[in-house]
PDB file of C-alpha atoms in Angstrom:
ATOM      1  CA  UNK A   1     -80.908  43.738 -94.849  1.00  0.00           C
ATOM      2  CA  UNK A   2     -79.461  43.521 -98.842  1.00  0.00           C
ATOM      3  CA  UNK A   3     -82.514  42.645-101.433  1.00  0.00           C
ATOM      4  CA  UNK A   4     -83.160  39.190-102.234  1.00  0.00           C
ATOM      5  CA  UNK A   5     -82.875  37.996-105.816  1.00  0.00           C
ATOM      6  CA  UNK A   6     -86.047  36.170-106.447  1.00  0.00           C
ATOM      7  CA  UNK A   7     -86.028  33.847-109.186  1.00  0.00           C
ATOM      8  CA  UNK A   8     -82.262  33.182-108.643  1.00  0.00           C
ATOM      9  CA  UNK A   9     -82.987  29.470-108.998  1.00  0.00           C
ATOM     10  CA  UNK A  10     -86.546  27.963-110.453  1.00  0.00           C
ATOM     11  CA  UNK A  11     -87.796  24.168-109.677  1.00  0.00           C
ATOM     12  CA  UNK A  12     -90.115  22.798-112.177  1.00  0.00           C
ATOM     13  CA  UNK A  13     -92.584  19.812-111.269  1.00  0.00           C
ATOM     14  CA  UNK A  14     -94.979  18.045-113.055  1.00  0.00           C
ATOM     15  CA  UNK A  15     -96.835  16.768-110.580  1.00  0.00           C
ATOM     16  CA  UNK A  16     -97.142  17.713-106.447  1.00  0.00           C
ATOM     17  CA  UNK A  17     -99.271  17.534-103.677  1.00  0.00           C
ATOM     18  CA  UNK A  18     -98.719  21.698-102.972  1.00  0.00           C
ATOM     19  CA  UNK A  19     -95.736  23.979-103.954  1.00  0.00           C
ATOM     20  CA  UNK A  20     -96.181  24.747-100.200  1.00  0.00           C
ATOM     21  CA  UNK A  21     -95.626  21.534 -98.851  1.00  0.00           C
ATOM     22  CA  UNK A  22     -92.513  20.456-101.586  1.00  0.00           C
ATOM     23  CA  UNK A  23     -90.817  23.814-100.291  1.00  0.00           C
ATOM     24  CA  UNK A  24     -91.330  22.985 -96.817  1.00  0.00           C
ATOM     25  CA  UNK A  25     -89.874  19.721 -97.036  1.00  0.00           C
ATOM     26  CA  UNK A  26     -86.800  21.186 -99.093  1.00  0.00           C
ATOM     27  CA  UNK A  27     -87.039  23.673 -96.107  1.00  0.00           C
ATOM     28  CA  UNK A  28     -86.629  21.041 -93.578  1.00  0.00           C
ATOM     29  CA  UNK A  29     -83.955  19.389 -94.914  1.00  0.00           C
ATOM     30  CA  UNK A  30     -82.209  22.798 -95.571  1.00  0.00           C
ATOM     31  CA  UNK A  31     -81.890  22.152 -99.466  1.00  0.00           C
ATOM     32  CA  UNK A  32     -83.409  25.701-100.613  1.00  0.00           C
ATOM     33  CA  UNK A  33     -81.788  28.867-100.740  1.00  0.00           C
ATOM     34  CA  UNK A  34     -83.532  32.449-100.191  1.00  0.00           C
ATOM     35  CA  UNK A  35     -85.186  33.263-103.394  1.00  0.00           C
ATOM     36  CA  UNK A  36     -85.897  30.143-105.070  1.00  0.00           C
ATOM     37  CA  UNK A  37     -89.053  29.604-106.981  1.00  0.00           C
ATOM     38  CA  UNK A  38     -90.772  26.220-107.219  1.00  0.00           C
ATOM     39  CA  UNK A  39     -93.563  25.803-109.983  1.00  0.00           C
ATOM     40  CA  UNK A  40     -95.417  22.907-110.607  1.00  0.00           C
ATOM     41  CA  UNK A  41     -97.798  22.062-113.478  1.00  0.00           C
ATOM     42  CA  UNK A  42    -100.426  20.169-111.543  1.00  0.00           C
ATOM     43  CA  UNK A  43    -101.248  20.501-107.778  1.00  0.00           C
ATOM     44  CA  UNK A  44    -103.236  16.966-105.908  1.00  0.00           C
ATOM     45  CA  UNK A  45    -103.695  19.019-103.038  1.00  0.00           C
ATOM     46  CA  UNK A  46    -103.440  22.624-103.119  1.00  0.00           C
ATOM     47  CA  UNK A  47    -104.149  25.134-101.034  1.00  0.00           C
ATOM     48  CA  UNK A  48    -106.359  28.425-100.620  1.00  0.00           C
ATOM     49  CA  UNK A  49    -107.562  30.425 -97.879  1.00  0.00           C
ATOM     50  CA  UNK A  50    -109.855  28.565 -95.050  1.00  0.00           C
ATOM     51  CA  UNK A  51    -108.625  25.560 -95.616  1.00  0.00           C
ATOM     52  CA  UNK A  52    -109.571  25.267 -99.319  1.00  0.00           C
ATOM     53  CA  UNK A  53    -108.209  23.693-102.110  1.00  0.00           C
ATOM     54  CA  UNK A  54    -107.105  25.323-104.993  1.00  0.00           C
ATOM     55  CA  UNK A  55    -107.973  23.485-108.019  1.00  0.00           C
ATOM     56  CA  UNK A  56    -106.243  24.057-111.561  1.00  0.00           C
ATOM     57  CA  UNK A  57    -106.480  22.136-115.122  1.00  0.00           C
ATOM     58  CA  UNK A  58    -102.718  20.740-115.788  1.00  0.00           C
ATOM     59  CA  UNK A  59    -100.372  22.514-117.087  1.00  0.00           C
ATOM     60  CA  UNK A  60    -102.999  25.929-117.691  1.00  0.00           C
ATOM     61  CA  UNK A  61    -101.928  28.670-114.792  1.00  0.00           C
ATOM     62  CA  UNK A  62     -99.201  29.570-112.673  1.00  0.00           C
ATOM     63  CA  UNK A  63     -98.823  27.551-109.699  1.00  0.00           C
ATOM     64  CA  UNK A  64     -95.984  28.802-107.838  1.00  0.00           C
ATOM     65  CA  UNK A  65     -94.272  29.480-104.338  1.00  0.00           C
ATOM     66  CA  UNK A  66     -91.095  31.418-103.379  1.00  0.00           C
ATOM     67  CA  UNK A  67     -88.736  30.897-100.355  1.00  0.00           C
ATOM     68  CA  UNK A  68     -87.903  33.792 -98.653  1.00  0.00           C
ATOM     69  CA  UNK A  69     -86.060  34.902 -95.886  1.00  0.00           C
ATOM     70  CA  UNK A  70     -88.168  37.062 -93.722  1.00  0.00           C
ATOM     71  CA  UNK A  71     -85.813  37.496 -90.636  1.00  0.00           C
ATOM     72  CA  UNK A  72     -86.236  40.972 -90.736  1.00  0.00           C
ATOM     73  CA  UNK A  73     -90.492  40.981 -89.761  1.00  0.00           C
ATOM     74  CA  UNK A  74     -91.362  41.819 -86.575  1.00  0.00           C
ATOM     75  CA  UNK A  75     -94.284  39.700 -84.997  1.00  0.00           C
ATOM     76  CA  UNK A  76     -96.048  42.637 -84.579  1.00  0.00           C
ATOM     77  CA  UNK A  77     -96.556  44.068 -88.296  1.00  0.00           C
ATOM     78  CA  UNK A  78     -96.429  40.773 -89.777  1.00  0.00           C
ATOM     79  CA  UNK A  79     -99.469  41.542 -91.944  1.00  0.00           C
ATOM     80  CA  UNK A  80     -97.423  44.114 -93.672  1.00  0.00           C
ATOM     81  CA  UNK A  81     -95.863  41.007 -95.960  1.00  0.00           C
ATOM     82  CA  UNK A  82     -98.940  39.679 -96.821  1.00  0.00           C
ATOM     83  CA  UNK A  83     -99.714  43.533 -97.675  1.00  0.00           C
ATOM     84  CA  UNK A  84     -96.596  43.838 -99.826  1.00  0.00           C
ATOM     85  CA  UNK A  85     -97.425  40.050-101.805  1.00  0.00           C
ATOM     86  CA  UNK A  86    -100.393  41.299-102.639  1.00  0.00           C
ATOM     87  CA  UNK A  87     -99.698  44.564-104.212  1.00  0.00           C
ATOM     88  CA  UNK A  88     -96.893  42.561-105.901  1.00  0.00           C
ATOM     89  CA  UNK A  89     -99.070  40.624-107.376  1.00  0.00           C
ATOM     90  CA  UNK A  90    -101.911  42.866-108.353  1.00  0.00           C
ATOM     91  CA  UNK A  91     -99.185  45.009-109.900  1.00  0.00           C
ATOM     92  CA  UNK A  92     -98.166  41.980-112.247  1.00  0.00           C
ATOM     93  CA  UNK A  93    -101.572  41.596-113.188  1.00  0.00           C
ATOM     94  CA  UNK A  94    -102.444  44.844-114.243  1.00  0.00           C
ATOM     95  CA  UNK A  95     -99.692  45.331-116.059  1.00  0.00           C
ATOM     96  CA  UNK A  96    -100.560  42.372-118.489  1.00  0.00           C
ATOM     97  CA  UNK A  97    -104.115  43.511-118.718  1.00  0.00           C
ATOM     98  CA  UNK A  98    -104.122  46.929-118.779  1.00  0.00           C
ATOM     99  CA  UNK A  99    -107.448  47.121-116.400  1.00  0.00           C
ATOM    100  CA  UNK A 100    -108.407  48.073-112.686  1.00  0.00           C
ATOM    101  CA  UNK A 101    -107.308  45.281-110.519  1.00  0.00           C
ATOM    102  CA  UNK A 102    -108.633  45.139-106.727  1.00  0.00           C
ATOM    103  CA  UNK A 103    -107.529  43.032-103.900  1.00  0.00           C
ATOM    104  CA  UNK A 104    -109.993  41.115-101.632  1.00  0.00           C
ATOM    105  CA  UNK A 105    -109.652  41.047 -98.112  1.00  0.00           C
ATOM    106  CA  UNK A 106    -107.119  39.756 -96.891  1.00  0.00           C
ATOM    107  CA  UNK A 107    -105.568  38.641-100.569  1.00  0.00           C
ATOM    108  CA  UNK A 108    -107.314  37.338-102.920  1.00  0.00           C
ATOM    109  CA  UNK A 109    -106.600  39.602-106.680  1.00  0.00           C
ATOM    110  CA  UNK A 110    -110.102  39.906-108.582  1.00  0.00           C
ATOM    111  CA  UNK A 111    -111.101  41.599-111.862  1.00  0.00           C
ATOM    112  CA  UNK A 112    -114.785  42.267-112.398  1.00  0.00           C
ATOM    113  CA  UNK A 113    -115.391  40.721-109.104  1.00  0.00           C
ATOM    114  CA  UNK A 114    -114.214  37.409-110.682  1.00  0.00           C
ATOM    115  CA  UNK A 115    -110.924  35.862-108.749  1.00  0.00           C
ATOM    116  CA  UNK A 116    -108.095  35.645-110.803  1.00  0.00           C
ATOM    117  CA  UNK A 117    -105.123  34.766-107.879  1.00  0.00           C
ATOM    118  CA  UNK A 118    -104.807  34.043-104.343  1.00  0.00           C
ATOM    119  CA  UNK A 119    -101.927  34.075-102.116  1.00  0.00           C
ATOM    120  CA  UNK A 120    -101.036  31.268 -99.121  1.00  0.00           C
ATOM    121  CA  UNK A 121     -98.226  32.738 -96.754  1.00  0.00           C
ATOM    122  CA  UNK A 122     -96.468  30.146 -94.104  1.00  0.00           C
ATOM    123  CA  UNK A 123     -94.006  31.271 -91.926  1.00  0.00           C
ATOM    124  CA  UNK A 124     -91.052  29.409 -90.300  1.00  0.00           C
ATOM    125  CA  UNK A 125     -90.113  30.458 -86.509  1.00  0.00           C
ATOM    126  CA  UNK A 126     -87.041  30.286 -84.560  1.00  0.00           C
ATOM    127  CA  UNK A 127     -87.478  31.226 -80.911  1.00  0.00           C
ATOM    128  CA  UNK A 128     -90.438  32.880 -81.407  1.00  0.00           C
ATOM    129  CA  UNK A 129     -89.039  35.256 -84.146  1.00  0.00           C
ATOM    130  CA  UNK A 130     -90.030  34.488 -87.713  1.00  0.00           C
ATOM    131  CA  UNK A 131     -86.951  32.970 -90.024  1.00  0.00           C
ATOM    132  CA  UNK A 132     -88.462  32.348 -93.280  1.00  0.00           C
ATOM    133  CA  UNK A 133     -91.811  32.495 -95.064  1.00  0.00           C
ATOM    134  CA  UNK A 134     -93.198  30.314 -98.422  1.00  0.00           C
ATOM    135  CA  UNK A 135     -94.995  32.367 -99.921  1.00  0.00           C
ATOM    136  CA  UNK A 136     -97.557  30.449-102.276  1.00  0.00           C
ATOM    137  CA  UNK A 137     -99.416  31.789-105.285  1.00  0.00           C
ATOM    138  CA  UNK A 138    -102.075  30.168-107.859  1.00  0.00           C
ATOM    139  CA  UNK A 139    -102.222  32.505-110.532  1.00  0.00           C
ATOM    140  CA  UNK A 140    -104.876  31.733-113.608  1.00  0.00           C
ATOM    141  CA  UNK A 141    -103.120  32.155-116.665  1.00  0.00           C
ATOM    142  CA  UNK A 142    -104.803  30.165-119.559  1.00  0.00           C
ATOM    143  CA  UNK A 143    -107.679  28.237-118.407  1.00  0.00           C
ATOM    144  CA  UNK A 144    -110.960  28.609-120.274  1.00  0.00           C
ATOM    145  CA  UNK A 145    -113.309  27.228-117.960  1.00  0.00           C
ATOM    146  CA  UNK A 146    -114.652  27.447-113.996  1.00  0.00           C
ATOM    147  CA  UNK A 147    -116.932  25.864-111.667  1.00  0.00           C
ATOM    148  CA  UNK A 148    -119.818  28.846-111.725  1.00  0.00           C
ATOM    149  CA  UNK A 149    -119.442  28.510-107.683  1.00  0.00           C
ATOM    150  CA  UNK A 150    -115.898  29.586-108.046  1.00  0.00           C
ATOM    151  CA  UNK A 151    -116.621  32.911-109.261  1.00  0.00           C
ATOM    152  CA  UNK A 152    -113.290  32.396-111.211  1.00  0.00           C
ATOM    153  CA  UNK A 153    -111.525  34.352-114.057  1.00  0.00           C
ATOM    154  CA  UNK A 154    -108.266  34.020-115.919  1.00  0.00           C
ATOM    155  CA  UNK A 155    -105.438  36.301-118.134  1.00  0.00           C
ATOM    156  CA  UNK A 156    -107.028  34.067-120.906  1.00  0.00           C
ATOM    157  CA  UNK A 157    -110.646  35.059-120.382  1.00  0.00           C
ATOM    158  CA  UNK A 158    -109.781  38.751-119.717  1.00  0.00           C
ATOM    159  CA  UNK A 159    -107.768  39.077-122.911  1.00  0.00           C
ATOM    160  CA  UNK A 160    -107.909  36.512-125.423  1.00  0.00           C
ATOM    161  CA  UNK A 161    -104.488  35.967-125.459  1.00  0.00           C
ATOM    162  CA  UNK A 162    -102.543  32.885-124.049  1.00  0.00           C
ATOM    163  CA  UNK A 163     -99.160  33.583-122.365  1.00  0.00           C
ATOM    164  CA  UNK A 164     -95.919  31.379-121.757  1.00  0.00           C
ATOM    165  CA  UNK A 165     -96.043  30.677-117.739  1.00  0.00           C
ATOM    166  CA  UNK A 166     -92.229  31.471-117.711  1.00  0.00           C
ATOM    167  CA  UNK A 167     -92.331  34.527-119.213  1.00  0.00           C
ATOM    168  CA  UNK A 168     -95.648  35.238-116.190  1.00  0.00           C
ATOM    169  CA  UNK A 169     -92.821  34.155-113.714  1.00  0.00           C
ATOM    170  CA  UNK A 170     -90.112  36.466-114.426  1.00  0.00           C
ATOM    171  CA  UNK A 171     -92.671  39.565-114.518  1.00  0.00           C
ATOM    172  CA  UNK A 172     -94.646  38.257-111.229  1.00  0.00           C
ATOM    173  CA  UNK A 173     -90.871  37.239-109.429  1.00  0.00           C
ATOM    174  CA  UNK A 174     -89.560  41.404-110.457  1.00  0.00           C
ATOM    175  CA  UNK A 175     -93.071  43.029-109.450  1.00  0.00           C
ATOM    176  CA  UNK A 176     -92.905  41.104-105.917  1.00  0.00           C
ATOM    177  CA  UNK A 177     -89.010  42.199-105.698  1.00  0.00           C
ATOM    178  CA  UNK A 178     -90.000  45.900-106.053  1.00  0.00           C
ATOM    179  CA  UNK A 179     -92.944  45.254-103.437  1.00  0.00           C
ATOM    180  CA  UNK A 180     -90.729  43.092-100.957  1.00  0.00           C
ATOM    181  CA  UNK A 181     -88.062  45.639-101.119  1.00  0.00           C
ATOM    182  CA  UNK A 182     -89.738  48.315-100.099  1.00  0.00           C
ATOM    183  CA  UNK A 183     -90.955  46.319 -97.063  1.00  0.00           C
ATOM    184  CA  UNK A 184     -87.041  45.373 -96.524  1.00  0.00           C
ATOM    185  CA  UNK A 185     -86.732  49.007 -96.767  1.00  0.00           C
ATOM    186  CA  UNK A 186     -89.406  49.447 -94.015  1.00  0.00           C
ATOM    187  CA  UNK A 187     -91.768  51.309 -96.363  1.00  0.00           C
ATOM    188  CA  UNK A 188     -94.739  50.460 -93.898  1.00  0.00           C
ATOM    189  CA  UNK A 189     -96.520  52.974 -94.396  1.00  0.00           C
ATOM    190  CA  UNK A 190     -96.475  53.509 -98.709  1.00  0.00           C
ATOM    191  CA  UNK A 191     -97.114  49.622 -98.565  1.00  0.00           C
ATOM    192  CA  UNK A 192    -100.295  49.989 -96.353  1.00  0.00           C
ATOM    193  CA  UNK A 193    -101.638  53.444 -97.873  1.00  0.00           C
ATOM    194  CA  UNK A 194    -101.237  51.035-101.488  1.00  0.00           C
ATOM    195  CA  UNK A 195    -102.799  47.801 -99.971  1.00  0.00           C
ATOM    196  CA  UNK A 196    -105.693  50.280 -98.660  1.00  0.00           C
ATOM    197  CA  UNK A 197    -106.113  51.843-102.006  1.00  0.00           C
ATOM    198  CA  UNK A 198    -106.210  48.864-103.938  1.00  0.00           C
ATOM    199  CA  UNK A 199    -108.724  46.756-101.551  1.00  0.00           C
ATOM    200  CA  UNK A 200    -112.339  45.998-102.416  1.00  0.00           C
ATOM    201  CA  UNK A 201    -115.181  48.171-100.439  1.00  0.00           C
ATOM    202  CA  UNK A 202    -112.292  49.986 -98.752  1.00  0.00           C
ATOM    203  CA  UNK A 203    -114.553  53.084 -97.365  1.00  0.00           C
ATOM    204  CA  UNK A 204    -117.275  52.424 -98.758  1.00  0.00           C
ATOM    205  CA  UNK A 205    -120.531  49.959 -97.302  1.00  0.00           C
ATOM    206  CA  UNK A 206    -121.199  46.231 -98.126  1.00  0.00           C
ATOM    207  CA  UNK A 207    -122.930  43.133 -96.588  1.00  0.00           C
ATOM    208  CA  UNK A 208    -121.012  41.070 -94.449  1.00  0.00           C
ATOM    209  CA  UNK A 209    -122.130  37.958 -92.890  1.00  0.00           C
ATOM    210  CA  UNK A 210    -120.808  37.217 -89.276  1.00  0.00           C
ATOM    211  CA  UNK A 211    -122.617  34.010 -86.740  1.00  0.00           C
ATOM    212  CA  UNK A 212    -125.304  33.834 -89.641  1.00  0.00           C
ATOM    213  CA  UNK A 213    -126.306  37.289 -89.232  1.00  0.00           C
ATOM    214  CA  UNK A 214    -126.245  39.622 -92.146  1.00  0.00           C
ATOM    215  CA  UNK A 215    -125.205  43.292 -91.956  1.00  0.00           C
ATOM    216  CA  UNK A 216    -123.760  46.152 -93.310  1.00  0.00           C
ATOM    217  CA  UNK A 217    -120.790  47.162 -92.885  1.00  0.00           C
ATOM    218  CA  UNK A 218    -117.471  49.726 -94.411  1.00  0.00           C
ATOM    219  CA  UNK A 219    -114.143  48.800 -94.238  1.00  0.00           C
ATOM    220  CA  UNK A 220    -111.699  51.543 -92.028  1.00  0.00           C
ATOM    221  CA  UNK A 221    -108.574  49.468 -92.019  1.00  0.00           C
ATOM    222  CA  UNK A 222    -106.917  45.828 -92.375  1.00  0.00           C
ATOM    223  CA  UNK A 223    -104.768  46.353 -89.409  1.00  0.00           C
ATOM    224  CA  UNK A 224    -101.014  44.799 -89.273  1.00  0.00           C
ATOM    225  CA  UNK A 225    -102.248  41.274 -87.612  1.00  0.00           C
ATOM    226  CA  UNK A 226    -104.467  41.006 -90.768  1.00  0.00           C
ATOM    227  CA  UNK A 227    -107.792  42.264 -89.059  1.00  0.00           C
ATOM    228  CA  UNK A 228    -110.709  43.535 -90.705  1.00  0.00           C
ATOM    229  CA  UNK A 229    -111.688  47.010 -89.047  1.00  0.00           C
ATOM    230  CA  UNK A 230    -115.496  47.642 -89.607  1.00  0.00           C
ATOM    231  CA  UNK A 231    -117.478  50.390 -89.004  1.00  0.00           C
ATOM    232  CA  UNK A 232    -121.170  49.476 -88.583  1.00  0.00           C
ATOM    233  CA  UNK A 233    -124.074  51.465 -89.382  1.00  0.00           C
ATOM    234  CA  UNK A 234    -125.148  51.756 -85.921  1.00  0.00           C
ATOM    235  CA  UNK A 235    -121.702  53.411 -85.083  1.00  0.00           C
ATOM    236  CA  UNK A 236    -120.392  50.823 -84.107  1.00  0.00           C
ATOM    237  CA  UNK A 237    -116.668  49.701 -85.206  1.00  0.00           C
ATOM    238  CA  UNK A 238    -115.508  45.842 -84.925  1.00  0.00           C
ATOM    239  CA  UNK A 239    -112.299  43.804 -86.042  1.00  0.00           C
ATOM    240  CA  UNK A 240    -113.013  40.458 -87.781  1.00  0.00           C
ATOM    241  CA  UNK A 241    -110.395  37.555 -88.652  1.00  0.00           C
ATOM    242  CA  UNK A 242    -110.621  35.739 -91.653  1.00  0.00           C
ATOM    243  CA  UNK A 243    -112.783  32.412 -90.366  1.00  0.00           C
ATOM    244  CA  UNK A 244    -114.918  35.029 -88.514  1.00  0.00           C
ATOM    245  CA  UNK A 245    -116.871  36.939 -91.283  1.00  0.00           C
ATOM    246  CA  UNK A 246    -117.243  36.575 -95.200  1.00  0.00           C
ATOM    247  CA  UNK A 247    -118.654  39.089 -97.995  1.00  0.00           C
ATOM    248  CA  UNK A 248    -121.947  38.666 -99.153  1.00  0.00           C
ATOM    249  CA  UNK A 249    -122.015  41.726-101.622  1.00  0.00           C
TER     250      UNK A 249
END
């Protein structure tokens, strides 16, 4: 399969319920070609991880989602683009800050343990295959100011510096190229060694809480459905989805 030219063709909104759900809709009505981006300066309804919103001030950060076509996934490593979005990602951010970035489990990019992005992927299927994905990213750029619960940071806070949201586009739509391509290229295994290498408490023990019990517990692997491979400190080892367990510290 030939590389995909992401960015070929950007959509800018003022206003939108969710990048996700505008791209769906132009998805439906088969009025989006491979590669587009679609940006929006306000979300009403955006989304995170367990069915959270993702709430930005107007206008501040990078709210953004690009069509892709994913054809070549199999069902059975379809972690692996999650994987590859993420170290796309953390790669643009690092490169504008010049510090350690980590990724949280499954994809969520923090500095100092603050979050500064988070991805949303949806797939389309045909026959059971996958077609196409939208893959959704809130990036915070240049807002100031967080809910404390939110444990929230921004390219603003880290550096002092504001930035043109365009100019974040191009660099974020190159450094997910160079990531996506090398899944296109079937580069499973450098994109899962990176993903590994870049992911918060990978080896090493923290407290997880799982049925409102709190233990300890070291990460061995995110395998390539997206589960969390624990090892416990009784010797025990476990796999965790996403709505299943949460970090504590």
């Amino acid at each position: 399969m030939k590389s995909q030219s992401f960015g070929n063709q950007i959509v800018k909104l003022s206003s939108v319920d969710s990048t996700n759900n505008y791209t769906a809709k132009l998805v439906n009505n088969s009025k989006i070609s491979f590669g587009t981006v679609i940006m929006a300066d306000f979300q009403t309804k955006g989304k995170g991880q367990r069915s959270l919103f993702w709430n930005s001030e107007k206008g501040l950060n990078l709210l953004f989602s690009l069509y892709l076509d994913t054809s070549f996934l199999n069902a059975e490593n379809i972690f692996s683009l999650s994987k590859a979005v993420a170290l796309g990602l953390r790669q643009c951010v690092e490169n504008i800050i010049g510090k350690q970035v980590l990724i949280k489990w499954p994809n969520d990019i923090l500095i100092n343990e603050k979050k500064i992005a988070g991805i949303l992927i949806e797939n389309q299927w045909k026959s059971n295959k996958i077609s196409s994905s939208i893959i959704g990213i809130g990036l915070n750029v240049n807002q100031l100011k967080f809910p404390i619960e939110y444990k929230a940071t921004s390219l603003f806070n880290i550096t002092s510096k504001k930035y043109n949201l365009d100019s974040i586009v191009s660099l974020l739509c190159s450094c997910l190229q160079f990531s996506i391509d090398q899944l296109i290229q079937s580069k499973i295994n450098l994109i899962d060694r990176n993903y590994h290498n870049s992911l918060l408490n990978f080896n090493k023990w923290a407290l997880y809480e799982h049925e409102q019990k709190v233990f300890k517990g070291k990460i061995l692997e995110v395998d390539n459905m997206g589960l969390l491979n624990l090892e416990l400190k009784k010797g025990d080892y476990k796999k965790f989805n996403l709505k299943q367990i949460k970090l504590v510290k």
